[in-house]
XYZ file of C-alpha atoms in Angstrom:
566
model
C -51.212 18.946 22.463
C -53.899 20.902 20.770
C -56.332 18.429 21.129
C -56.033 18.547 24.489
C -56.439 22.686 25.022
C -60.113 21.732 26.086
C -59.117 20.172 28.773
C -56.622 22.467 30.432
C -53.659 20.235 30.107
C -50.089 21.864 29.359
C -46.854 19.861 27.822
C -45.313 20.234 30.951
C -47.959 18.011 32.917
C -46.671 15.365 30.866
C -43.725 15.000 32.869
C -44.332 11.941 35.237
C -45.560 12.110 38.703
C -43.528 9.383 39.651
C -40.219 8.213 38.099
C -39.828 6.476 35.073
C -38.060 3.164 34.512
C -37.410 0.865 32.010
C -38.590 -2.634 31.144
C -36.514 -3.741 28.430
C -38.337 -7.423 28.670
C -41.786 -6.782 30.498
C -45.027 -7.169 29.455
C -47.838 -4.828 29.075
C -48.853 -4.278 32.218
C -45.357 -3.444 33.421
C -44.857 -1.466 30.832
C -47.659 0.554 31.854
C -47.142 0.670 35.721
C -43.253 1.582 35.086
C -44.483 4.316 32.148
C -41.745 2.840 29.818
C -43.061 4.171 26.396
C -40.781 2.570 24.224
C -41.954 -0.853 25.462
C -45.284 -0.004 25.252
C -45.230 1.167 22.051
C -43.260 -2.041 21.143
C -45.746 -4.160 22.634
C -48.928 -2.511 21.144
C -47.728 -2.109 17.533
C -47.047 -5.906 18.221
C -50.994 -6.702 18.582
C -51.397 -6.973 22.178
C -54.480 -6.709 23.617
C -54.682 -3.016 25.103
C -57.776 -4.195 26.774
C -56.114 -7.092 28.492
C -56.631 -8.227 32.287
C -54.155 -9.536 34.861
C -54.116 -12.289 37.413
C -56.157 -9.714 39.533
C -58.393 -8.288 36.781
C -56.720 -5.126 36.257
C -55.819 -3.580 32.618
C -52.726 -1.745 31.432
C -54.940 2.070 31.642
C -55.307 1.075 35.904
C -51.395 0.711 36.085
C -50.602 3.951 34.289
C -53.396 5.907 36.118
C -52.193 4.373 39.307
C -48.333 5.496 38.963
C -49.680 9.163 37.281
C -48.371 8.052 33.939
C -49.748 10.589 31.843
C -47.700 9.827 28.508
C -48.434 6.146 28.944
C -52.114 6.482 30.018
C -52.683 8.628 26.444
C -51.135 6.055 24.461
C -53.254 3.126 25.952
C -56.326 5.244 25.270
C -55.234 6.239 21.957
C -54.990 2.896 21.127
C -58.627 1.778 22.014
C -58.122 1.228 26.026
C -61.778 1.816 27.598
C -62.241 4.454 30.608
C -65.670 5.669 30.000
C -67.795 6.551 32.508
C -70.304 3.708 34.189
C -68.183 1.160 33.230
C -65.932 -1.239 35.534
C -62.351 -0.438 33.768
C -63.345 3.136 33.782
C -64.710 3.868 37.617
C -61.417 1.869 38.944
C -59.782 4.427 36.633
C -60.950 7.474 37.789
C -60.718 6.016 41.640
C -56.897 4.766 41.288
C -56.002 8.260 39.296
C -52.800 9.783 41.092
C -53.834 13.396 40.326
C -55.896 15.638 38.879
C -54.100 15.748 35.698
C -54.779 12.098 34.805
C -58.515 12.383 35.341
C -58.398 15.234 33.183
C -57.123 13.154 30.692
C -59.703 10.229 31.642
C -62.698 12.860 30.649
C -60.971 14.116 27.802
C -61.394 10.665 26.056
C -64.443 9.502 27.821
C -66.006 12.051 25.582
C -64.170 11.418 22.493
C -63.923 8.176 21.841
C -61.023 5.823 19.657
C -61.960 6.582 16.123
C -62.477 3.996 13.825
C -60.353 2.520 11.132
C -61.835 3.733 7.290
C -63.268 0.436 6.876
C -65.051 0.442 10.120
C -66.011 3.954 9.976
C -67.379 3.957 6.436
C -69.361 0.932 7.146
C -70.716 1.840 10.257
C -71.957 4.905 8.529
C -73.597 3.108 6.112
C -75.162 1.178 8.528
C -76.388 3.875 11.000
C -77.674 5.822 8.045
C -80.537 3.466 7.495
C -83.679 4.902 8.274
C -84.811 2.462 10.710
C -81.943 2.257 12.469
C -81.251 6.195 13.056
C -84.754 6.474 14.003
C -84.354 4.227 16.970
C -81.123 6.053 17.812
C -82.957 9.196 17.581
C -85.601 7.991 20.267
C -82.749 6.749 22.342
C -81.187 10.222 22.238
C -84.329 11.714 23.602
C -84.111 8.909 26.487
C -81.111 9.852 27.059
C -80.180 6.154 26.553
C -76.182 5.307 27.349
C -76.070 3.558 24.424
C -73.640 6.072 21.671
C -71.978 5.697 17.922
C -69.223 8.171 18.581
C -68.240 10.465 15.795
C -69.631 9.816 12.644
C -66.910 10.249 10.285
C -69.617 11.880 7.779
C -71.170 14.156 9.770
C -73.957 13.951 7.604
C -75.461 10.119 7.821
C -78.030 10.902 4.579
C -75.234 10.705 2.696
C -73.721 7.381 3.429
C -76.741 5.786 2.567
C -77.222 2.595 0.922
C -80.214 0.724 0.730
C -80.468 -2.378 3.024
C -81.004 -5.947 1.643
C -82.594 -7.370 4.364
C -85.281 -5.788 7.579
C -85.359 -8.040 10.903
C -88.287 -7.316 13.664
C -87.886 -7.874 17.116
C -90.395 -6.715 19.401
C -92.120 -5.271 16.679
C -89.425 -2.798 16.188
C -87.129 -2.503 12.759
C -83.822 -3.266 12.083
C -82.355 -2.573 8.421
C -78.972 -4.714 7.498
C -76.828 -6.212 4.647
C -76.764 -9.714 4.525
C -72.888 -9.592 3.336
C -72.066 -8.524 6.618
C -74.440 -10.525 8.887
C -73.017 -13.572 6.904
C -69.531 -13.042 7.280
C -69.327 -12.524 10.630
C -71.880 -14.925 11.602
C -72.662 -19.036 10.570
C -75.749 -18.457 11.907
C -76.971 -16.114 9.783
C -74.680 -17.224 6.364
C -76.567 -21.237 6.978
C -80.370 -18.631 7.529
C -79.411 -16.940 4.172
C -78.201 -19.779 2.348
C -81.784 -21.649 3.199
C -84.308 -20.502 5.249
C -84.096 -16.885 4.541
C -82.360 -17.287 1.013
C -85.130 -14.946 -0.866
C -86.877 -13.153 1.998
C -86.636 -9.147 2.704
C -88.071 -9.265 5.775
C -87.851 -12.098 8.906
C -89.649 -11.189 12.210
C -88.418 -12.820 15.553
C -91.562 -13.990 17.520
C -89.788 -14.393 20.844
C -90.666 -10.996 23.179
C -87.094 -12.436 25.004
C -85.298 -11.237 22.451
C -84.456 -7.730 23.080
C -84.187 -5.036 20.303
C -81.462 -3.497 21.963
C -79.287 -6.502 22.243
C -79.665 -7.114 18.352
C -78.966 -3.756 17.504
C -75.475 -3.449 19.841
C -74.784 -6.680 17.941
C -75.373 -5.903 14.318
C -74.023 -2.529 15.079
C -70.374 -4.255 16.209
C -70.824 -6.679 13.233
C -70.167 -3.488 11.111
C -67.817 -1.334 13.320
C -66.072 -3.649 15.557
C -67.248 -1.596 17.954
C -69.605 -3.074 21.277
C -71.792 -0.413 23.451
C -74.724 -2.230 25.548
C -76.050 -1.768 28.335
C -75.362 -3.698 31.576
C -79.445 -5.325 32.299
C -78.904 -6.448 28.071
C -75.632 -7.916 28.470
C -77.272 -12.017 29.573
C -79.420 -11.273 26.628
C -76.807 -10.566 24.021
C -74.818 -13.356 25.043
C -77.525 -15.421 24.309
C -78.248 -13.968 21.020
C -74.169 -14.810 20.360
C -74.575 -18.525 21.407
C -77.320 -18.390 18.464
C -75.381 -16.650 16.113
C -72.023 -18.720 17.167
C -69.958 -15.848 17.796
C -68.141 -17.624 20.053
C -65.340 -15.417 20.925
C -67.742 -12.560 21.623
C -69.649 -14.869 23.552
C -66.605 -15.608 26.026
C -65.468 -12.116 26.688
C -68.930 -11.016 27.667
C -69.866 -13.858 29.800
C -66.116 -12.918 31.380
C -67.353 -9.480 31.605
C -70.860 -10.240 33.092
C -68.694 -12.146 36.226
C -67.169 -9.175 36.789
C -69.873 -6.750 36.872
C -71.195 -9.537 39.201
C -68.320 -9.334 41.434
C -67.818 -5.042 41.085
C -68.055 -3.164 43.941
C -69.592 0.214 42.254
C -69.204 2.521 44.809
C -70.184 5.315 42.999
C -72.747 3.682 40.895
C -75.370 2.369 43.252
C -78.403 5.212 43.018
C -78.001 4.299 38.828
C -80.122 1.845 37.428
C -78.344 -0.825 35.374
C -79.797 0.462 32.411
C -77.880 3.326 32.658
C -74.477 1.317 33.080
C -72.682 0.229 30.059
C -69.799 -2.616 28.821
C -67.910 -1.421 25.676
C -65.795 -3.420 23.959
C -63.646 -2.809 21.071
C -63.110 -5.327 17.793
C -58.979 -5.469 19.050
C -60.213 -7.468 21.973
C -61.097 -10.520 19.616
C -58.546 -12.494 18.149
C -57.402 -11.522 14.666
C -59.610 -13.804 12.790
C -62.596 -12.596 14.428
C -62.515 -9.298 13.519
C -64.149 -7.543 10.462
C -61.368 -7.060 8.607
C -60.718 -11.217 8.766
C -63.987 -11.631 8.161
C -64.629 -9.683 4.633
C -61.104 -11.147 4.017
C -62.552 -14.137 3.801
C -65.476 -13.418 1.386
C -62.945 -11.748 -0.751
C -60.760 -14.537 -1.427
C -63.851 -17.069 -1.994
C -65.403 -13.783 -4.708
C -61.095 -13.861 -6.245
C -60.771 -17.612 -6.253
C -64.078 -17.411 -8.413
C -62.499 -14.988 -10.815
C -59.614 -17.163 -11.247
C -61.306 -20.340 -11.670
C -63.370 -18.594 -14.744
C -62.201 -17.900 -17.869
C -60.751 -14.306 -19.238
C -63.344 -12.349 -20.973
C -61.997 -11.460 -24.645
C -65.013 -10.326 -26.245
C -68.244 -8.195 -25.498
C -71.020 -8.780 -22.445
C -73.114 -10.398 -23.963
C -70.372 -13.430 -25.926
C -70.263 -14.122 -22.458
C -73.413 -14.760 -20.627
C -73.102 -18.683 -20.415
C -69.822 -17.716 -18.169
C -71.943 -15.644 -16.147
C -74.845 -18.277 -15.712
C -72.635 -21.366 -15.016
C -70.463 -18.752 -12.747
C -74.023 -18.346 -10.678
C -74.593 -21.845 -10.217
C -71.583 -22.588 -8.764
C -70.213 -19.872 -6.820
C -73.216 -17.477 -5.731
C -73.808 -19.238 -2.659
C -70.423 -18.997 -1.828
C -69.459 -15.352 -1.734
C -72.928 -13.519 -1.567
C -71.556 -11.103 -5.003
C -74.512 -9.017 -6.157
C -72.381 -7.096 -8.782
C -69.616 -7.884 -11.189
C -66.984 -5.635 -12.088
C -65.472 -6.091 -15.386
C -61.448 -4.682 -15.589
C -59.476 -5.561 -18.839
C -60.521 -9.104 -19.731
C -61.112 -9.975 -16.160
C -64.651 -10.469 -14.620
C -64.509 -9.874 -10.647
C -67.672 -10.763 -8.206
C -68.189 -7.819 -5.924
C -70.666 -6.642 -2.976
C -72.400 -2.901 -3.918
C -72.184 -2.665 0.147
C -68.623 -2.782 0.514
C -68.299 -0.566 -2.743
C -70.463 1.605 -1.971
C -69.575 2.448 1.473
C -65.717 3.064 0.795
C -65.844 4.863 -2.383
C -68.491 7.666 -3.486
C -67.394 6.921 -6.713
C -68.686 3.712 -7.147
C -72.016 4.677 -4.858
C -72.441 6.669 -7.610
C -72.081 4.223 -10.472
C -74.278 1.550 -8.517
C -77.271 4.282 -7.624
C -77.759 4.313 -11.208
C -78.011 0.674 -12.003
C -80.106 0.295 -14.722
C -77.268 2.973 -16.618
C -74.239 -0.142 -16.244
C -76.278 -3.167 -17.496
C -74.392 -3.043 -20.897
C -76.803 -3.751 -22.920
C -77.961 -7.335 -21.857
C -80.915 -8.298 -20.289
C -79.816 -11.946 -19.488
C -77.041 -10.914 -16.851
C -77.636 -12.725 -13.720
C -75.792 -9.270 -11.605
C -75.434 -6.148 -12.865
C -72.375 -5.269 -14.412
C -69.705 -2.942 -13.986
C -66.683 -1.539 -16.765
C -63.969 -0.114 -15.740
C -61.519 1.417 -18.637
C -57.836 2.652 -18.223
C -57.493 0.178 -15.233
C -54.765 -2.468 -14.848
C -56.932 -6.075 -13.189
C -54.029 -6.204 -10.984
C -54.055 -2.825 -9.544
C -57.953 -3.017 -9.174
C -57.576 -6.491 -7.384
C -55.118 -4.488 -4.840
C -57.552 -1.745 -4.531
C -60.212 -4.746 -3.552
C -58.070 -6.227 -1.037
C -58.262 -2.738 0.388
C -61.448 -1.947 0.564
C -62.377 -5.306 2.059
C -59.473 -5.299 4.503
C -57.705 -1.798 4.914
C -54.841 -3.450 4.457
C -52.279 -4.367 1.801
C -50.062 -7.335 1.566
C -47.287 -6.025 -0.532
C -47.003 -3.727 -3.067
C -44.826 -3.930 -6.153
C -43.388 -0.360 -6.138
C -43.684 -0.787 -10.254
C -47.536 -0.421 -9.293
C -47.532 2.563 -6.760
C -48.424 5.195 -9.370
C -51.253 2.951 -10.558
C -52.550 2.698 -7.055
C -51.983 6.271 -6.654
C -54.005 7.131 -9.613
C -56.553 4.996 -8.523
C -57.220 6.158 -5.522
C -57.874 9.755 -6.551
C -59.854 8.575 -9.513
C -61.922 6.241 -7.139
C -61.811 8.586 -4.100
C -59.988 6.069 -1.713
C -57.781 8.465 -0.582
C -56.531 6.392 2.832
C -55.070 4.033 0.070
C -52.633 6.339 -0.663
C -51.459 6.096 2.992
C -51.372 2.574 3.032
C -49.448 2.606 -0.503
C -46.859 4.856 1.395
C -46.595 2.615 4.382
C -46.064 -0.117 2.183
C -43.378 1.693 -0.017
C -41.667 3.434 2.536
C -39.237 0.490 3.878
C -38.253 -0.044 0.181
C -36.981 3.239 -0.381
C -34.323 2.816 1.836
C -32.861 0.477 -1.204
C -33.394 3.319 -4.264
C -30.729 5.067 -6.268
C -30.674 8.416 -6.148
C -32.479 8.991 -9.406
C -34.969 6.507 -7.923
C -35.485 9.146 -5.312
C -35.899 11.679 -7.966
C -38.780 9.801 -9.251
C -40.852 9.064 -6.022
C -40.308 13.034 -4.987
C -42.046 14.033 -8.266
C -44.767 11.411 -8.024
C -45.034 11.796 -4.581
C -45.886 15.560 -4.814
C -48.131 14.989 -7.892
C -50.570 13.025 -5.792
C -50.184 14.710 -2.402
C -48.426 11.328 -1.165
C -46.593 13.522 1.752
C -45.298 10.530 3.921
C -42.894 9.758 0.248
C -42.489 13.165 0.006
C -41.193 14.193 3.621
C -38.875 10.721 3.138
C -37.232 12.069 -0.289
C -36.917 15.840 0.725
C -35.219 14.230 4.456
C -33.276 12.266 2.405
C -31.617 14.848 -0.255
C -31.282 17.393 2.249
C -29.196 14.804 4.295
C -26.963 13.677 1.183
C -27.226 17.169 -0.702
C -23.958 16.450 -2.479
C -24.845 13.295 -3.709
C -27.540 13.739 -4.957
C -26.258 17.125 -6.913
C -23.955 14.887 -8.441
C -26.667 12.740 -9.823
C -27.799 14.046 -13.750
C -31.313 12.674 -12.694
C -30.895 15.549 -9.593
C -29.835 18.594 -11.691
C -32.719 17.898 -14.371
C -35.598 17.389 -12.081
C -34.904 20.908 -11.115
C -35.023 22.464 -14.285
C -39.137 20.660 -14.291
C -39.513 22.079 -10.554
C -41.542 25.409 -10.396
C -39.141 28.545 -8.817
C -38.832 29.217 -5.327
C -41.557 31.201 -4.466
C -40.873 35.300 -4.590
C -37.620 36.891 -5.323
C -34.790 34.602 -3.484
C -32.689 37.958 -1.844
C -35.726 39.311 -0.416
C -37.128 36.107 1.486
C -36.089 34.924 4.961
C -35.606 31.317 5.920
C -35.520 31.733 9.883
C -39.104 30.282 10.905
C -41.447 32.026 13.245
C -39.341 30.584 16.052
C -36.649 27.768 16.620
C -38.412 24.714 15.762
C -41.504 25.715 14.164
C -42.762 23.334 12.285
C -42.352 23.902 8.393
C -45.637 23.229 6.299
C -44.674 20.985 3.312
C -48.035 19.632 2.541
C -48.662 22.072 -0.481
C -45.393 23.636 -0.540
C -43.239 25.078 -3.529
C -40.656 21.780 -3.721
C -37.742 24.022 -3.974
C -38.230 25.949 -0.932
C -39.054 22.921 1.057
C -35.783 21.568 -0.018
C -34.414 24.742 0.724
C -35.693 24.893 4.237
C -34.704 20.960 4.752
C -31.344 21.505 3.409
C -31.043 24.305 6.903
C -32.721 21.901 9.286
C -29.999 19.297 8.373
C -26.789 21.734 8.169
C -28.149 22.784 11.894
C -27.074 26.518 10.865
C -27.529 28.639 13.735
C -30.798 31.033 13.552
C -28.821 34.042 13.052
C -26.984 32.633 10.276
C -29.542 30.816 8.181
C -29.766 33.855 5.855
C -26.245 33.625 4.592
C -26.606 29.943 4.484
C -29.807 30.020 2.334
C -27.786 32.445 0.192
C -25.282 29.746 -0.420
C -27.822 26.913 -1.409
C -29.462 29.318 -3.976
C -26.270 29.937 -5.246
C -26.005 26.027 -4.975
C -28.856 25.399 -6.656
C -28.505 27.868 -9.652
C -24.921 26.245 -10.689
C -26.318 22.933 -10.889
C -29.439 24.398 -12.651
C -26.576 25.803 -15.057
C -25.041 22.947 -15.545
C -28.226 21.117 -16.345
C -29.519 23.310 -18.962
C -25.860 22.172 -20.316
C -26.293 18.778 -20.266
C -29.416 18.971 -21.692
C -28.568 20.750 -24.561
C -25.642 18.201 -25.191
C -28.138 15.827 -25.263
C -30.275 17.556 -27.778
C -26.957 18.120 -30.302
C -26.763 14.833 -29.991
């Protein structure tokens, strides 16, 4: 609940106003009005639209505001349900609220909203970090304008720059942009940059009509999957997305516009419409419209390029025809303005999309003319990558373009571990985990062994809470296990002298720290979570594992010197 201390809310106002019920085969909205939190998790993890409207144009957050669901109503807007202020969803919201509590809640994440997935984030920092394009958020700031970014997940925008491929004018004003991104979430502008616009920096609009801060909200949820506009630019932008063919952008606003139409704003009617606001985030679009789909997409034409070419055996330069005939053919395709060379494979890439989600590569690509390996007659600059597996790096491509993995060959983890320090990706090593984790369920104990060490080694704690859980649960079978007895003899000591620590935490049920713990004593401490010892007795009881634990360190040293006579 500590995020919540701002707002004055305790653990105990959690506790529904009304009773709870459950709805073992109900939909979201009954999940919602019947606070059922099981379902609703079910239901969201299942990709339902958390924005979604009813037969009467309600969403899920009016039902759980309604019946004082405060547990339900944090989970909608945790997962990207919209109550801010000036908005339709949001005014019914604070109107229908059963109590105090739950518009306490309603501010709370008014002014903080959803953050963003890496992908979205990182681009949308990259993005806003143009010059152009801060500037006019700068003015807007000083207009108070309604029009916000949330949270920059930088802080500092300076330092997600990276320069912009393409300028647009509209009413005279600039707009700085990637054409990787315009293209693959538009046909409109991939068909303008295939043709018209194929070698132009700059294109100016000559239609006043078009209004600067339609394009903006639009190129800005191009990059973030996040829409902010206001209300009097809303008939605009939906114009701009009948040009552009975003078609399923273009229905929900035209949806929205009826209902704006058709709103009885009470509360709203001394504010201008400039001053009201429609926000829409990228979960409200079907899958395949989404950013995610969309670089997806690019990806596989940039991978089905690399496998259609041949394996690179000998230097750069043995292998410009490959490069020039690779140009012809595929450049139009995929929009790749770098190649990446790993092992004997040649992969087309996009210095945006490396750039923005690893400062590792932003630093490589800043200093192009350093990479060019010695050949002038490259059609891209080119990248080398040593000490790299092409398989691994693909995966680590799929990620960055998708923040998402497939599958993962577990064989691979501690590849893609060491990657993503070396790279500084660290959200893959989440993702990794969430891949891996199911698996683990299936390893030996000396399996378990394995992932605890490598686990710890690259601060993977989702593996390593799983493996300490899991020999603290089955102790004795796992001190039967050789694997077991000499991983502790490579484990530092506990910290301090054993007879003159305490176990008992701060109080019953503290939570326990494990993120750069000593591995012994987290055991240790796991080991009297899962025995359930009494607090006054988890002394003697933490006397008996360390007299556990130095028998089977005994017996190690034993077996290992066995091993060495032998």
């Amino acid at each position: 609940m500590s995020e919540l201390e701002d707002i004055d809310l305790d653990a105990e106002d959690f506790n529904s106003s009304l009773p709870l019920k459950k709805v073992p085969h109900g939909d979201v909205f009954e999940a919602s009005r019947a606070g059922d939190i099981q379902r609703l998790r079910y239901l969201l993890d299942s990709g339902v639209n958390v924005n979604a409207r009813d037969q009467w144009d309600s969403v899920p957050i009016y039902y759980a505001c309604l019946a004082g669901h405060l547990d339900a109503a944090r989970m909608l807007l945790e997962s990207g349900a919209i109550c801010s202020e000036h908005t339709f969803d949001g005014d019914r919201c604070h109107y229908a609220a059963l109590n105090l509590k739950v518009r306490k809640l309603l501010k709370a994440f008014e002014a903080r909203p959803p953050p963003l997935q890496p992908l979205q984030s990182s681009l949308r920092d990259t993005f806003l970090s143009c010059k152009a394009n801060r500037a006019y958020l700068h003015d807007q700031n000083h207009m108070n304008s309604p029009f916000s970014v949330g949270n920059s997940s930088s802080g500092d925008l300076s330092s997600s720059y990276w320069p912009p491929d393409i300028v647009f004018y509209a009413q005279g004003r600039p707009l700085e942009a990637h054409r990787l991104i315009l293209a693959a979430r538009s046909p409109f502008f991939r068909k303008k940059f295939e043709t018209d616009w194929k070698d132009r920096k700059e294109v100016r609009f000559s239609r006043e009509k078009l209004s600067y801060p339609s394009l903006f909200s639009l190129v800005h949820f191009f990059y973030s999957d996040r829409l902010e506009v206001a209300i009097d630019d809303m008939d605009d932008l939906v114009r701009i997305c009948k040009v552009c063919k975003c078609q399923s952008l273009q229905t929900l606003l035209e949806k929205e516009i009826l209902h704006q139409r058709h709103a009885e704003y009470k509360a709203l009617r001394d504010i201008e419409d400039s001053q009201k606001r429609f926000i829409l985030q990228g979960i409200s679009l079907p899958q395949d419209d989404r950013l995610p789909a969309a670089l997806n997409r690019i990806l596989q034409i940039s991978l089905a390029s690399c496998s259609r070419g041949q394996h690179v055996d000998h230097n750069i330069d043995d292998v410009v025809p490959f490069f020039g005939s690779m140009r012809m053919r595929d450049s139009e395709d995929d929009l790749a303005d770098v190649y990446v060379r790993v092992e004997n494979k040649i992969f087309r890439c996009h210095q945006v999309v490396l750039a923005s989600r690893s400062e590792y590569f932003k630093a490589r690509l800043s200093r192009m003319k350093d990479f060019l390996e010695g050949s002038d007659s490259l059609p891209l600059p080119c990248l080398e990558e040593h000490e790299l597996n092409a398989d691994t790096f693909q995966k680590m491509l799929e990620y960055m373009y998708t923040d998402s993995l497939a599958d993962i060959n577990p064989d691979q983890a501690e590849e893609m571990f060491d990657a993503a320090s070396r790279y500084l990706l660290f959200p893959l090593k989440r993702e990794v985990a969430d891949v891996i984790l199911p698996q683990l369920e299936m390893f030996s104990p000396a399996e378990f062994c394995h992932w605890l060490l490598l686990s710890d080694m690259y601060g993977v704690s989702k593996i390593r809470e799983y493996c300490l859980d899991a020999m603290a649960c089955n102790f004795e079978t796992f001190a039967e296990t050789p694997e077991f007895r000499a991983m502790l003899l490579t484990l530092p000591p506990p910290s301090g002298d054993s007879t003159l620590r305490t176990t008992a935490p701060s109080a019953p049920g503290a939570e326990v720290n494990t993120v750069d713990g000593n591995l012994v004593d987290d055991l240790r401490e796991k080991w009297l979570e899962a025995e359930g010892a009494e607090l006054d007795k988890r002394d003697e009881s933490a006397v008996l594992f360390d007299k556990r634990l130095e028998m089977l360190m005994v017996v190690a040293e034993q077996e290992k010197s066995v091993e060495y006579e032998g």
